[in-house]
């Protein structure tokens, strides 16, 4: 399943919303690819559930999974955290969770 397919199955128009937010923030192409990667993994981790239905605790669960089960590097964990913060604040319009700022590997 491609990135766009996963995000669109989760919520119609989500790819366009993410792309528009990336353009608005003037992020470079590599950051765009990285954010789309982590946002898609997050959505797939939660079974393509609509992001509007996911809470801050779901973000922490995903980050804990990456850290404890997958054992991604600290740099990759930070990328995932930043992508989720961008996704929730700039795409979904939700407030940032301070706990996400302190979750470490």
PDB file of C-alpha atoms in Angstrom:
ATOM      1  CA  UNK A   1       0.000   0.000   0.000  1.00  0.00           C
ATOM      2  CA  UNK A   2       1.404   3.389  -0.974  1.00  0.00           C
ATOM      3  CA  UNK A   3       1.595   6.429   1.293  1.00  0.00           C
ATOM      4  CA  UNK A   4      -1.224   8.200  -0.503  1.00  0.00           C
ATOM      5  CA  UNK A   5      -3.464   5.121  -0.441  1.00  0.00           C
ATOM      6  CA  UNK A   6      -2.984   4.628   3.288  1.00  0.00           C
ATOM      7  CA  UNK A   7      -3.666   8.239   4.168  1.00  0.00           C
ATOM      8  CA  UNK A   8      -6.688   8.480   1.872  1.00  0.00           C
ATOM      9  CA  UNK A   9      -8.165   5.267   3.304  1.00  0.00           C
ATOM     10  CA  UNK A  10      -7.731   6.716   6.761  1.00  0.00           C
ATOM     11  CA  UNK A  11      -9.463   9.988   5.855  1.00  0.00           C
ATOM     12  CA  UNK A  12     -10.493  11.297   2.440  1.00  0.00           C
ATOM     13  CA  UNK A  13      -8.482  14.372   1.442  1.00  0.00           C
ATOM     14  CA  UNK A  14      -5.803  13.788   4.066  1.00  0.00           C
ATOM     15  CA  UNK A  15      -2.918  13.697   1.576  1.00  0.00           C
ATOM     16  CA  UNK A  16      -3.953  17.083   0.216  1.00  0.00           C
ATOM     17  CA  UNK A  17      -4.220  18.507   3.730  1.00  0.00           C
ATOM     18  CA  UNK A  18      -0.726  17.257   4.639  1.00  0.00           C
ATOM     19  CA  UNK A  19       0.757  18.522   1.368  1.00  0.00           C
ATOM     20  CA  UNK A  20      -0.870  21.931   1.788  1.00  0.00           C
ATOM     21  CA  UNK A  21       0.444  22.251   5.353  1.00  0.00           C
ATOM     22  CA  UNK A  22       3.940  21.276   4.172  1.00  0.00           C
ATOM     23  CA  UNK A  23       3.814  23.928   1.445  1.00  0.00           C
ATOM     24  CA  UNK A  24       2.497  26.513   3.895  1.00  0.00           C
ATOM     25  CA  UNK A  25       5.440  25.816   6.219  1.00  0.00           C
ATOM     26  CA  UNK A  26       7.818  25.858   3.220  1.00  0.00           C
ATOM     27  CA  UNK A  27       9.430  22.583   4.230  1.00  0.00           C
ATOM     28  CA  UNK A  28      11.980  21.060   1.890  1.00  0.00           C
ATOM     29  CA  UNK A  29      11.353  17.934  -0.154  1.00  0.00           C
ATOM     30  CA  UNK A  30      13.332  15.630   2.154  1.00  0.00           C
ATOM     31  CA  UNK A  31      11.381  16.830   5.192  1.00  0.00           C
ATOM     32  CA  UNK A  32       8.143  16.317   3.260  1.00  0.00           C
ATOM     33  CA  UNK A  33       9.117  12.728   2.454  1.00  0.00           C
ATOM     34  CA  UNK A  34      10.159  12.063   6.045  1.00  0.00           C
ATOM     35  CA  UNK A  35       6.970  13.523   7.521  1.00  0.00           C
ATOM     36  CA  UNK A  36       4.771  11.608   5.079  1.00  0.00           C
ATOM     37  CA  UNK A  37       6.645   8.414   5.965  1.00  0.00           C
ATOM     38  CA  UNK A  38       6.124   8.796   9.728  1.00  0.00           C
ATOM     39  CA  UNK A  39       2.549  10.033   9.447  1.00  0.00           C
ATOM     40  CA  UNK A  40       1.707   7.034   7.268  1.00  0.00           C
ATOM     41  CA  UNK A  41       3.383   4.607   9.679  1.00  0.00           C
ATOM     42  CA  UNK A  42       1.405   6.190  12.514  1.00  0.00           C
ATOM     43  CA  UNK A  43      -1.888   5.820  10.640  1.00  0.00           C
ATOM     44  CA  UNK A  44      -1.084   2.220   9.653  1.00  0.00           C
ATOM     45  CA  UNK A  45      -0.022   1.396  13.241  1.00  0.00           C
ATOM     46  CA  UNK A  46      -3.512   2.386  14.356  1.00  0.00           C
ATOM     47  CA  UNK A  47      -5.266   0.331  11.673  1.00  0.00           C
ATOM     48  CA  UNK A  48      -6.104   3.216   9.297  1.00  0.00           C
ATOM     49  CA  UNK A  49      -8.291   4.782  11.985  1.00  0.00           C
ATOM     50  CA  UNK A  50      -9.251   8.379  11.212  1.00  0.00           C
ATOM     51  CA  UNK A  51      -6.619  10.711  12.714  1.00  0.00           C
ATOM     52  CA  UNK A  52      -9.428  12.874  14.124  1.00  0.00           C
ATOM     53  CA  UNK A  53     -10.366   9.935  16.362  1.00  0.00           C
ATOM     54  CA  UNK A  54      -6.815   9.458  17.643  1.00  0.00           C
ATOM     55  CA  UNK A  55      -5.731  11.140  20.864  1.00  0.00           C
ATOM     56  CA  UNK A  56      -2.403  12.262  22.286  1.00  0.00           C
ATOM     57  CA  UNK A  57      -2.112   8.930  24.101  1.00  0.00           C
ATOM     58  CA  UNK A  58      -2.128   7.216  20.686  1.00  0.00           C
ATOM     59  CA  UNK A  59       0.893   9.271  19.703  1.00  0.00           C
ATOM     60  CA  UNK A  60       2.711   8.225  22.874  1.00  0.00           C
ATOM     61  CA  UNK A  61       1.796   4.586  22.227  1.00  0.00           C
ATOM     62  CA  UNK A  62       3.284   4.794  18.719  1.00  0.00           C
ATOM     63  CA  UNK A  63       6.462   6.491  19.964  1.00  0.00           C
ATOM     64  CA  UNK A  64       6.846   3.881  22.711  1.00  0.00           C
ATOM     65  CA  UNK A  65       6.423   1.139  20.108  1.00  0.00           C
ATOM     66  CA  UNK A  66       9.151   2.686  17.952  1.00  0.00           C
ATOM     67  CA  UNK A  67      11.445   3.123  20.919  1.00  0.00           C
ATOM     68  CA  UNK A  68      10.847  -0.076  22.873  1.00  0.00           C
ATOM     69  CA  UNK A  69       9.789  -2.673  20.303  1.00  0.00           C
ATOM     70  CA  UNK A  70      11.382  -1.539  17.046  1.00  0.00           C
ATOM     71  CA  UNK A  71      14.300   0.171  18.790  1.00  0.00           C
ATOM     72  CA  UNK A  72      14.705   2.965  16.273  1.00  0.00           C
ATOM     73  CA  UNK A  73      17.610   5.321  16.839  1.00  0.00           C
ATOM     74  CA  UNK A  74      17.145   8.479  18.867  1.00  0.00           C
ATOM     75  CA  UNK A  75      17.389  10.512  15.630  1.00  0.00           C
ATOM     76  CA  UNK A  76      14.598   8.516  13.981  1.00  0.00           C
ATOM     77  CA  UNK A  77      12.467   8.744  17.096  1.00  0.00           C
ATOM     78  CA  UNK A  78      12.919  12.524  17.030  1.00  0.00           C
ATOM     79  CA  UNK A  79      11.914  12.575  13.347  1.00  0.00           C
ATOM     80  CA  UNK A  80       8.759  10.614  14.161  1.00  0.00           C
ATOM     81  CA  UNK A  81       7.954  12.911  17.099  1.00  0.00           C
ATOM     82  CA  UNK A  82       8.414  16.040  14.975  1.00  0.00           C
ATOM     83  CA  UNK A  83       6.290  14.573  12.183  1.00  0.00           C
ATOM     84  CA  UNK A  84       3.478  13.775  14.630  1.00  0.00           C
ATOM     85  CA  UNK A  85       3.664  17.231  16.190  1.00  0.00           C
ATOM     86  CA  UNK A  86       3.473  18.776  12.722  1.00  0.00           C
ATOM     87  CA  UNK A  87       0.608  16.458  11.785  1.00  0.00           C
ATOM     88  CA  UNK A  88      -1.489  17.190  14.847  1.00  0.00           C
ATOM     89  CA  UNK A  89      -0.833  20.926  15.030  1.00  0.00           C
ATOM     90  CA  UNK A  90      -0.472  22.034  11.398  1.00  0.00           C
ATOM     91  CA  UNK A  91      -2.669  19.485   9.612  1.00  0.00           C
ATOM     92  CA  UNK A  92      -5.337  18.542  12.152  1.00  0.00           C
ATOM     93  CA  UNK A  93      -5.323  21.823  14.083  1.00  0.00           C
ATOM     94  CA  UNK A  94      -4.957  20.185  17.493  1.00  0.00           C
ATOM     95  CA  UNK A  95      -2.786  21.463  20.332  1.00  0.00           C
ATOM     96  CA  UNK A  96       0.633  19.971  20.919  1.00  0.00           C
ATOM     97  CA  UNK A  97       0.967  17.588  23.827  1.00  0.00           C
ATOM     98  CA  UNK A  98       3.846  18.622  26.139  1.00  0.00           C
ATOM     99  CA  UNK A  99       4.467  14.945  26.931  1.00  0.00           C
ATOM    100  CA  UNK A 100       5.540  14.408  23.314  1.00  0.00           C
ATOM    101  CA  UNK A 101       8.385  16.849  23.800  1.00  0.00           C
ATOM    102  CA  UNK A 102       9.902  14.806  26.612  1.00  0.00           C
ATOM    103  CA  UNK A 103       9.379  11.231  25.342  1.00  0.00           C
ATOM    104  CA  UNK A 104      12.817   9.817  24.596  1.00  0.00           C
ATOM    105  CA  UNK A 105      14.360   6.561  23.535  1.00  0.00           C
TER     106      UNK A 105
END
